[in-house]
PDB file of C-alpha atoms in Angstrom:
ATOM      1  CA  ALA A   1      41.610  -7.098  -8.563  1.00 55.00           C
ATOM      2  CA  PRO A   2      41.918  -8.794  -4.657  1.00 55.00           C
ATOM      3  CA  PRO A   3      43.035 -12.810  -4.887  1.00 53.00           C
ATOM      4  CA  HIS A   4      39.487 -13.937  -3.980  1.00 59.00           C
ATOM      5  CA  ARG A   5      37.862 -11.688  -7.380  1.00 68.00           C
ATOM      6  CA  GLU A   6      40.908 -13.009  -9.474  1.00 75.00           C
ATOM      7  CA  THR A   7      39.911 -16.518  -8.736  1.00 71.00           C
ATOM      8  CA  ALA A   8      35.977 -16.060  -9.197  1.00 82.00           C
ATOM      9  CA  LEU A   9      36.879 -15.093 -13.106  1.00 89.00           C
ATOM     10  CA  PRO A  10      35.921 -17.177 -16.139  1.00 89.00           C
ATOM     11  CA  ARG A  11      37.792 -20.150 -15.743  1.00 89.00           C
ATOM     12  CA  PHE A  12      39.358 -22.060 -18.664  1.00 89.00           C
ATOM     13  CA  PHE A  13      41.780 -25.651 -18.486  1.00 88.00           C
ATOM     14  CA  VAL A  14      44.571 -25.442 -21.800  1.00 91.00           C
ATOM     15  CA  PRO A  15      47.435 -28.042 -21.672  1.00 89.00           C
ATOM     16  CA  PRO A  16      50.707 -26.987 -20.026  1.00 89.00           C
ATOM     17  CA  ASP A  17      52.476 -27.011 -23.547  1.00 90.00           C
ATOM     18  CA  ALA A  18      50.023 -23.573 -24.476  1.00 92.00           C
ATOM     19  CA  VAL A  19      51.833 -21.907 -22.477  1.00 92.00           C
ATOM     20  CA  ARG A  20      54.868 -19.400 -23.627  1.00 92.00           C
ATOM     21  CA  GLY A  21      56.575 -17.603 -21.540  1.00 90.00           C
ATOM     22  CA  SER A  22      53.582 -14.095 -20.959  1.00 93.00           C
ATOM     23  CA  VAL A  23      50.991 -15.796 -23.933  1.00 94.00           C
ATOM     24  CA  ILE A  24      49.019 -18.904 -23.896  1.00 93.00           C
ATOM     25  CA  THR A  25      47.393 -20.172 -26.605  1.00 93.00           C
ATOM     26  CA  ILE A  26      43.452 -21.550 -26.439  1.00 92.00           C
ATOM     27  CA  ASP A  27      42.579 -23.572 -29.943  1.00 90.00           C
ATOM     28  CA  HIS A  28      40.714 -25.916 -28.549  1.00 87.00           C
ATOM     29  CA  ALA A  29      37.079 -26.245 -30.341  1.00 87.00           C
ATOM     30  CA  ALA A  30      34.572 -26.839 -27.316  1.00 86.00           C
ATOM     31  CA  THR A  31      36.545 -24.406 -24.616  1.00 89.00           C
ATOM     32  CA  LEU A  32      36.478 -21.180 -28.027  1.00 90.00           C
ATOM     33  CA  HIS A  33      32.999 -22.487 -28.038  1.00 88.00           C
ATOM     34  CA  HIS A  34      32.090 -21.683 -24.845  1.00 88.00           C
ATOM     35  CA  ILE A  35      34.550 -18.683 -24.415  1.00 91.00           C
ATOM     36  CA  ARG A  36      32.978 -17.031 -27.583  1.00 89.00           C
ATOM     37  CA  ASP A  37      29.464 -18.238 -28.461  1.00 88.00           C
ATOM     38  CA  VAL A  38      28.575 -18.784 -24.419  1.00 91.00           C
ATOM     39  CA  LEU A  39      29.876 -15.861 -22.432  1.00 91.00           C
ATOM     40  CA  ARG A  40      30.074 -14.392 -25.459  1.00 91.00           C
ATOM     41  CA  LEU A  41      34.147 -12.880 -23.996  1.00 91.00           C
ATOM     42  CA  GLY A  42      35.864 -10.779 -26.464  1.00 90.00           C
ATOM     43  CA  ILE A  43      39.572  -9.021 -26.380  1.00 92.00           C
ATOM     44  CA  GLY A  44      39.949  -7.547 -23.787  1.00 93.00           C
ATOM     45  CA  ALA A  45      38.246  -9.968 -21.094  1.00 93.00           C
ATOM     46  CA  ARG A  46      40.442 -11.286 -18.323  1.00 93.00           C
ATOM     47  CA  ILE A  47      40.011 -14.717 -17.963  1.00 92.00           C
ATOM     48  CA  LEU A  48      41.500 -17.652 -15.593  1.00 92.00           C
ATOM     49  CA  CYS A  49      43.432 -20.272 -16.986  1.00 90.00           C
ATOM     50  CA  CYS A  50      44.824 -23.140 -15.518  1.00 89.00           C
ATOM     51  CA  ASP A  51      47.205 -25.740 -17.159  1.00 87.00           C
ATOM     52  CA  GLY A  52      45.374 -28.654 -14.927  1.00 82.00           C
ATOM     53  CA  THR A  53      48.874 -29.792 -12.967  1.00 81.00           C
ATOM     54  CA  GLY A  54      48.167 -26.359 -10.543  1.00 81.00           C
ATOM     55  CA  ALA A  55      49.674 -23.607 -12.187  1.00 86.00           C
ATOM     56  CA  GLU A  56      46.648 -20.774 -12.545  1.00 89.00           C
ATOM     57  CA  TYR A  57      46.824 -18.257 -14.886  1.00 91.00           C
ATOM     58  CA  VAL A  58      45.136 -14.290 -14.866  1.00 93.00           C
ATOM     59  CA  GLY A  59      45.261 -13.167 -18.434  1.00 92.00           C
ATOM     60  CA  THR A  60      43.338 -10.922 -20.687  1.00 94.00           C
ATOM     61  CA  ILE A  61      42.405 -11.794 -24.707  1.00 93.00           C
ATOM     62  CA  ALA A  62      44.468  -9.806 -26.793  1.00 92.00           C
ATOM     63  CA  ALA A  63      43.964 -11.556 -29.914  1.00 90.00           C
ATOM     64  CA  GLU A  64      41.145 -13.569 -31.915  1.00 86.00           C
ATOM     65  CA  CYS A  65      42.219 -15.555 -34.962  1.00 83.00           C
ATOM     66  CA  ARG A  66      39.071 -16.447 -37.542  1.00 74.00           C
ATOM     67  CA  THR A  67      38.648 -18.142 -40.469  1.00 69.00           C
ATOM     68  CA  ARG A  68      35.078 -17.571 -42.723  1.00 63.00           C
ATOM     69  CA  ARG A  69      33.541 -19.394 -40.297  1.00 66.00           C
ATOM     70  CA  ARG A  70      35.126 -19.764 -37.135  1.00 67.00           C
ATOM     71  CA  SER A  71      37.282 -18.897 -34.276  1.00 66.00           C
ATOM     72  CA  THR A  72      40.675 -21.330 -35.131  1.00 84.00           C
ATOM     73  CA  HIS A  73      42.553 -19.617 -31.726  1.00 87.00           C
ATOM     74  CA  LEU A  74      42.693 -17.014 -29.086  1.00 90.00           C
ATOM     75  CA  THR A  75      46.128 -15.514 -27.217  1.00 92.00           C
ATOM     76  CA  VAL A  76      45.285 -14.013 -23.841  1.00 94.00           C
ATOM     77  CA  THR A  77      48.187 -12.513 -22.753  1.00 94.00           C
ATOM     78  CA  VAL A  78      49.387 -13.212 -19.024  1.00 94.00           C
ATOM     79  CA  GLU A  79      49.319 -10.774 -16.299  1.00 93.00           C
ATOM     80  CA  HIS A  80      50.764 -12.684 -13.257  1.00 90.00           C
ATOM     81  CA  ARG A  81      50.518 -16.481 -11.692  1.00 89.00           C
ATOM     82  CA  LEU A  82      48.265 -17.041  -9.147  1.00 86.00           C
ATOM     83  CA  THR A  83      50.160 -18.404  -5.432  1.00 71.00           C
ATOM     84  CA  ALA A  84      49.176 -22.733  -5.232  1.00 65.00           C
ATOM     85  CA  SER A  85      47.997 -23.476  -2.453  1.00 61.00           C
ATOM     86  CA  SER A  86      48.816 -27.083  -1.042  1.00 58.00           C
ATOM     87  CA  GLU A  87      45.939 -30.119  -0.896  1.00 64.00           C
ATOM     88  CA  GLY A  88      47.549 -31.677   1.961  1.00 72.00           C
ATOM     89  CA  LEU A  89      46.747 -35.646   1.747  1.00 84.00           C
ATOM     90  CA  SER A  90      46.645 -36.500  -1.757  1.00 91.00           C
ATOM     91  CA  LEU A  91      43.772 -39.012  -2.340  1.00 95.00           C
ATOM     92  CA  TRP A  92      43.545 -42.215  -4.502  1.00 97.00           C
ATOM     93  CA  LEU A  93      39.987 -43.509  -5.358  1.00 98.00           C
ATOM     94  CA  ALA A  94      40.834 -46.999  -7.010  1.00 98.00           C
ATOM     95  CA  GLN A  95      36.805 -47.998  -7.972  1.00 97.00           C
ATOM     96  CA  GLY A  96      35.712 -51.674  -8.505  1.00 95.00           C
ATOM     97  CA  LEU A  97      33.550 -50.675 -11.962  1.00 93.00           C
ATOM     98  CA  PHE A  98      29.951 -50.950 -11.960  1.00 91.00           C
ATOM     99  CA  ASN A  99      27.176 -49.152 -13.866  1.00 88.00           C
ATOM    100  CA  ALA A 100      28.696 -46.884 -17.068  1.00 88.00           C
ATOM    101  CA  SER A 101      26.594 -43.928 -15.397  1.00 91.00           C
ATOM    102  CA  ARG A 102      26.396 -44.472 -12.040  1.00 93.00           C
ATOM    103  CA  PHE A 103      30.451 -44.661 -12.326  1.00 95.00           C
ATOM    104  CA  GLU A 104      30.511 -41.413 -14.519  1.00 96.00           C
ATOM    105  CA  TRP A 105      28.841 -39.709 -11.712  1.00 97.00           C
ATOM    106  CA  VAL A 106      31.203 -41.276  -8.915  1.00 97.00           C
ATOM    107  CA  VAL A 107      33.941 -39.420 -11.124  1.00 97.00           C
ATOM    108  CA  GLN A 108      32.206 -36.646 -11.652  1.00 97.00           C
ATOM    109  CA  LYS A 109      31.634 -36.142  -7.597  1.00 97.00           C
ATOM    110  CA  ALA A 110      35.424 -37.436  -6.681  1.00 97.00           C
ATOM    111  CA  THR A 111      36.992 -34.708  -8.872  1.00 97.00           C
ATOM    112  CA  GLU A 112      35.047 -32.215  -6.577  1.00 96.00           C
ATOM    113  CA  LEU A 113      36.107 -33.883  -2.893  1.00 95.00           C
ATOM    114  CA  GLY A 114      39.312 -33.122  -4.741  1.00 93.00           C
ATOM    115  CA  VAL A 115      40.754 -36.587  -5.326  1.00 96.00           C
ATOM    116  CA  SER A 116      44.307 -36.624  -7.267  1.00 94.00           C
ATOM    117  CA  ARG A 117      43.549 -40.168  -9.382  1.00 96.00           C
ATOM    118  CA  LEU A 118      41.198 -42.430 -10.040  1.00 98.00           C
ATOM    119  CA  SER A 119      41.987 -46.144 -10.783  1.00 97.00           C
ATOM    120  CA  PRO A 120      38.919 -47.872 -12.505  1.00 96.00           C
ATOM    121  CA  LEU A 121      39.750 -51.678 -11.801  1.00 95.00           C
ATOM    122  CA  LEU A 122      38.213 -55.208 -12.815  1.00 93.00           C
ATOM    123  CA  THR A 123      37.137 -57.048 -10.073  1.00 94.00           C
ATOM    124  CA  ARG A 124      35.724 -60.465  -9.688  1.00 91.00           C
ATOM    125  CA  HIS A 125      32.614 -59.499  -8.914  1.00 88.00           C
ATOM    126  CA  SER A 126      32.459 -56.876 -11.669  1.00 86.00           C
ATOM    127  CA  VAL A 127      29.739 -56.932 -13.854  1.00 78.00           C
ATOM    128  CA  VAL A 128      31.392 -54.849 -16.472  1.00 73.00           C
ATOM    129  CA  ARG A 129      33.418 -56.519 -18.897  1.00 68.00           C
ATOM    130  CA  LEU A 130      35.828 -54.478 -21.492  1.00 66.00           C
ATOM    131  CA  GLY A 131      36.237 -55.920 -24.921  1.00 58.00           C
ATOM    132  CA  ALA A 132      39.906 -57.953 -25.784  1.00 52.00           C
ATOM    133  CA  GLU A 133      41.148 -55.672 -27.448  1.00 50.00           C
ATOM    134  CA  GLN A 134      41.213 -52.586 -24.911  1.00 68.00           C
ATOM    135  CA  GLU A 135      39.601 -49.739 -27.768  1.00 75.00           C
ATOM    136  CA  GLU A 136      36.017 -49.502 -25.274  1.00 76.00           C
ATOM    137  CA  GLY A 137      38.621 -49.135 -21.891  1.00 79.00           C
ATOM    138  CA  ARG A 138      40.470 -46.403 -23.580  1.00 84.00           C
ATOM    139  CA  ALA A 139      37.610 -44.790 -25.658  1.00 88.00           C
ATOM    140  CA  LYS A 140      35.663 -44.689 -21.491  1.00 90.00           C
ATOM    141  CA  GLN A 141      39.193 -43.728 -20.245  1.00 93.00           C
ATOM    142  CA  ALA A 142      39.132 -40.540 -22.604  1.00 93.00           C
ATOM    143  CA  ARG A 143      35.346 -39.647 -21.648  1.00 94.00           C
ATOM    144  CA  TRP A 144      35.991 -40.785 -17.708  1.00 96.00           C
ATOM    145  CA  GLN A 145      39.047 -37.979 -18.071  1.00 95.00           C
ATOM    146  CA  ARG A 146      36.814 -35.103 -20.050  1.00 94.00           C
ATOM    147  CA  ILE A 147      34.250 -35.536 -16.957  1.00 96.00           C
ATOM    148  CA  ALA A 148      36.532 -35.195 -14.248  1.00 96.00           C
ATOM    149  CA  GLN A 149      38.118 -32.431 -16.454  1.00 93.00           C
ATOM    150  CA  GLU A 150      34.705 -30.479 -16.501  1.00 93.00           C
ATOM    151  CA  ALA A 151      33.720 -31.124 -12.635  1.00 95.00           C
ATOM    152  CA  ALA A 152      37.384 -29.667 -12.119  1.00 93.00           C
ATOM    153  CA  ARG A 153      36.335 -26.355 -14.046  1.00 90.00           C
ATOM    154  CA  GLN A 154      32.707 -26.319 -11.992  1.00 90.00           C
ATOM    155  CA  CYS A 155      34.322 -26.952  -8.498  1.00 90.00           C
ATOM    156  CA  ARG A 156      37.569 -24.284  -9.593  1.00 87.00           C
ATOM    157  CA  ARG A 157      39.798 -26.486  -8.724  1.00 88.00           C
ATOM    158  CA  ALA A 158      43.390 -25.265 -10.296  1.00 86.00           C
ATOM    159  CA  THR A 159      44.588 -29.714 -10.675  1.00 89.00           C
ATOM    160  CA  VAL A 160      42.312 -32.239 -12.616  1.00 92.00           C
ATOM    161  CA  PRO A 161      42.567 -36.047 -11.468  1.00 94.00           C
ATOM    162  CA  VAL A 162      44.762 -38.571 -13.484  1.00 94.00           C
ATOM    163  CA  ILE A 163      42.127 -41.029 -14.785  1.00 96.00           C
ATOM    164  CA  ASP A 164      43.283 -44.549 -15.053  1.00 95.00           C
ATOM    165  CA  PRO A 165      42.634 -47.149 -17.851  1.00 93.00           C
ATOM    166  CA  PRO A 166      40.766 -49.619 -16.414  1.00 93.00           C
ATOM    167  CA  GLN A 167      42.946 -52.832 -14.801  1.00 93.00           C
ATOM    168  CA  PRO A 168      42.681 -55.830 -13.151  1.00 94.00           C
ATOM    169  CA  PHE A 169      42.642 -55.438  -9.234  1.00 95.00           C
ATOM    170  CA  GLU A 170      45.462 -57.972  -8.562  1.00 96.00           C
ATOM    171  CA  PRO A 171      48.287 -55.947 -10.586  1.00 96.00           C
ATOM    172  CA  PHE A 172      47.117 -52.604  -8.995  1.00 96.00           C
ATOM    173  CA  ILE A 173      47.257 -54.030  -5.554  1.00 96.00           C
ATOM    174  CA  ARG A 174      51.174 -56.090  -6.345  1.00 95.00           C
ATOM    175  CA  ALA A 175      52.022 -52.765  -7.745  1.00 94.00           C
ATOM    176  CA  LEU A 176      50.986 -50.511  -5.117  1.00 92.00           C
ATOM    177  CA  ALA A 177      54.088 -48.874  -2.666  1.00 86.00           C
ATOM    178  CA  ARG A 178      54.403 -50.834   0.840  1.00 80.00           C
ATOM    179  CA  ASP A 179      53.980 -46.790   2.303  1.00 83.00           C
ATOM    180  CA  LEU A 180      50.714 -45.911   1.552  1.00 91.00           C
ATOM    181  CA  PHE A 181      47.193 -45.016   3.432  1.00 94.00           C
ATOM    182  CA  ILE A 182      45.540 -48.076   2.054  1.00 96.00           C
ATOM    183  CA  LEU A 183      41.704 -48.020   3.243  1.00 96.00           C
ATOM    184  CA  MET A 184      39.551 -50.995   2.276  1.00 97.00           C
ATOM    185  CA  PRO A 185      35.776 -50.870   3.191  1.00 96.00           C
ATOM    186  CA  THR A 186      34.565 -54.704   2.608  1.00 94.00           C
ATOM    187  CA  LEU A 187      31.467 -56.495   4.489  1.00 92.00           C
ATOM    188  CA  ALA A 188      33.601 -59.876   2.972  1.00 90.00           C
ATOM    189  CA  VAL A 189      36.064 -60.228   5.853  1.00 91.00           C
ATOM    190  CA  ALA A 190      35.363 -59.188   9.901  1.00 88.00           C
ATOM    191  CA  ALA A 191      36.564 -55.268   9.557  1.00 91.00           C
ATOM    192  CA  ILE A 192      37.229 -52.312  12.141  1.00 93.00           C
ATOM    193  CA  PRO A 193      35.746 -49.684  12.480  1.00 93.00           C
ATOM    194  CA  LEU A 194      36.908 -46.380   9.876  1.00 93.00           C
ATOM    195  CA  SER A 195      37.069 -44.316  13.112  1.00 91.00           C
ATOM    196  CA  GLU A 196      39.393 -46.813  14.729  1.00 92.00           C
ATOM    197  CA  VAL A 197      41.811 -45.478  11.963  1.00 91.00           C
ATOM    198  CA  LEU A 198      40.563 -41.676  10.932  1.00 90.00           C
ATOM    199  CA  ASN A 199      44.111 -40.487  13.215  1.00 87.00           C
ATOM    200  CA  ASP A 200      46.228 -41.778  10.833  1.00 86.00           C
ATOM    201  CA  ALA A 201      44.976 -39.233   8.050  1.00 84.00           C
ATOM    202  CA  ARG A 202      45.976 -36.454   9.379  1.00 82.00           C
ATOM    203  CA  THR A 203      49.922 -37.479   9.331  1.00 84.00           C
ATOM    204  CA  ALA A 204      49.529 -39.534   5.787  1.00 87.00           C
ATOM    205  CA  ARG A 205      51.071 -38.777   2.538  1.00 87.00           C
ATOM    206  CA  GLU A 206      49.011 -40.298   0.357  1.00 91.00           C
ATOM    207  CA  ALA A 207      45.517 -42.049   0.652  1.00 93.00           C
ATOM    208  CA  VAL A 208      44.143 -45.039  -0.814  1.00 96.00           C
ATOM    209  CA  VAL A 209      40.389 -46.134  -1.018  1.00 97.00           C
ATOM    210  CA  LEU A 210      39.541 -49.243  -2.540  1.00 98.00           C
ATOM    211  CA  ILE A 211      35.948 -49.628  -3.047  1.00 97.00           C
ATOM    212  CA  GLY A 212      34.269 -52.778  -4.367  1.00 95.00           C
ATOM    213  CA  PRO A 213      31.898 -53.161  -7.485  1.00 93.00           C
ATOM    214  CA  GLU A 214      28.305 -53.819  -6.771  1.00 90.00           C
ATOM    215  CA  GLY A 215      28.535 -57.473  -5.394  1.00 89.00           C
ATOM    216  CA  ASP A 216      31.597 -56.005  -3.179  1.00 93.00           C
ATOM    217  CA  PHE A 217      35.580 -57.577  -3.227  1.00 94.00           C
ATOM    218  CA  SER A 218      35.816 -61.416  -2.847  1.00 95.00           C
ATOM    219  CA  ARG A 219      37.548 -63.142  -0.085  1.00 95.00           C
ATOM    220  CA  GLU A 220      40.453 -64.011  -1.861  1.00 96.00           C
ATOM    221  CA  GLU A 221      40.657 -59.897  -3.175  1.00 96.00           C
ATOM    222  CA  VAL A 222      40.660 -58.770   0.537  1.00 95.00           C
ATOM    223  CA  ALA A 223      43.416 -61.769   1.509  1.00 96.00           C
ATOM    224  CA  LEU A 224      45.541 -59.837  -1.463  1.00 96.00           C
ATOM    225  CA  ALA A 225      45.275 -56.644  -0.417  1.00 96.00           C
ATOM    226  CA  GLN A 226      45.849 -57.363   3.091  1.00 95.00           C
ATOM    227  CA  HIS A 227      49.289 -59.215   2.228  1.00 94.00           C
ATOM    228  CA  HIS A 228      49.840 -55.438   0.777  1.00 94.00           C
ATOM    229  CA  GLY A 229      49.092 -53.385   3.352  1.00 93.00           C
ATOM    230  CA  ALA A 230      45.280 -52.488   2.741  1.00 95.00           C
ATOM    231  CA  ARG A 231      43.239 -52.333   6.333  1.00 95.00           C
ATOM    232  CA  PRO A 232      39.501 -53.627   5.540  1.00 96.00           C
ATOM    233  CA  ILE A 233      37.543 -50.870   7.423  1.00 96.00           C
ATOM    234  CA  SER A 234      33.675 -51.209   8.687  1.00 94.00           C
ATOM    235  CA  LEU A 235      31.390 -48.186   7.492  1.00 93.00           C
ATOM    236  CA  GLY A 236      28.855 -49.070  10.221  1.00 90.00           C
ATOM    237  CA  ALA A 237      25.453 -51.375  10.024  1.00 87.00           C
ATOM    238  CA  LEU A 238      24.062 -49.649   6.972  1.00 88.00           C
ATOM    239  CA  THR A 239      24.662 -51.752   3.547  1.00 91.00           C
ATOM    240  CA  LEU A 240      25.728 -48.887   1.320  1.00 93.00           C
ATOM    241  CA  ARG A 241      26.000 -48.947  -2.569  1.00 94.00           C
ATOM    242  CA  THR A 242      29.642 -48.769  -3.877  1.00 95.00           C
ATOM    243  CA  GLU A 243      28.900 -45.075  -5.210  1.00 96.00           C
ATOM    244  CA  THR A 244      27.962 -44.060  -1.961  1.00 96.00           C
ATOM    245  CA  ALA A 245      30.601 -45.492   0.256  1.00 96.00           C
ATOM    246  CA  ALA A 246      32.802 -44.001  -2.437  1.00 97.00           C
ATOM    247  CA  ILE A 247      31.953 -41.015  -1.849  1.00 96.00           C
ATOM    248  CA  ALA A 248      31.560 -41.019   2.057  1.00 96.00           C
ATOM    249  CA  MET A 249      34.775 -42.482   2.471  1.00 95.00           C
ATOM    250  CA  LEU A 250      36.530 -39.235   0.305  1.00 96.00           C
ATOM    251  CA  ALA A 251      34.410 -36.702   2.046  1.00 95.00           C
ATOM    252  CA  ILE A 252      35.623 -38.325   6.145  1.00 94.00           C
ATOM    253  CA  LEU A 253      39.115 -38.581   4.951  1.00 93.00           C
ATOM    254  CA  ALA A 254      39.441 -35.211   3.654  1.00 90.00           C
ATOM    255  CA  CYS A 255      37.132 -33.762   6.272  1.00 90.00           C
ATOM    256  CA  ALA A 256      39.728 -35.728   9.067  1.00 88.00           C
ATOM    257  CA  SER A 257      42.627 -35.000   7.028  1.00 82.00           C
ATOM    258  CA  GLY A 258      42.137 -31.086   7.354  1.00 78.00           C
ATOM    259  CA  ARG A 259      41.286 -30.470   3.676  1.00 72.00           C
ATOM    260  CA  MET A 260      37.660 -29.592   4.432  1.00 67.00           C
TER     261      MET A 260
END
């Protein structure tokens, strides 16, 4: 089949260890339900399996193992692996935590725009506070990762962005490599227009976008970020909501780097 026809096949994510040679085993309950009960695909159906790291496999459902009540797993015979395409500039969004449902929207839309990594940040002006035992943070991270995977499947991405656990702003900034292209939209200090730095996006290997919460970054946070290589920038005269700033930045950088 032509390559464009194959990429239009029903797409499912599997863990990398589910791929063994020319056989893929699908045993995730939600995925099985979607294949069998929602799409009603059976033996002989051709599907596309992605391992979330960029590998895509065209295959045919070869067998289904069932108990009395449900399917326990499917096996897929791999026909061939699709050639991975280069994604160009790697986009990393570091987003200050804010309202839960709107943050989930950012995770979804950032995935659709090709972000490779998303780091939720606890900043000075973050209203969200997580439990001392970090159990809430781990639960949120798992939910965000599921949202990213579903968004990647729907927009037909071969990769799923990595969602980091929530972390404080200061250690995150201090751990960033010095050679990264780091942009920080902010109203806390005087900043240069975004248009003045976009040429650097064409040659950068990885761009880190720092987005503050609803109350923006503090002056101290901006100063610390600048010390570690971040460039404070302006997105114009209008004050954007935090989620709007995040999506605008990702779309603009993807376009400037030739990804869109």
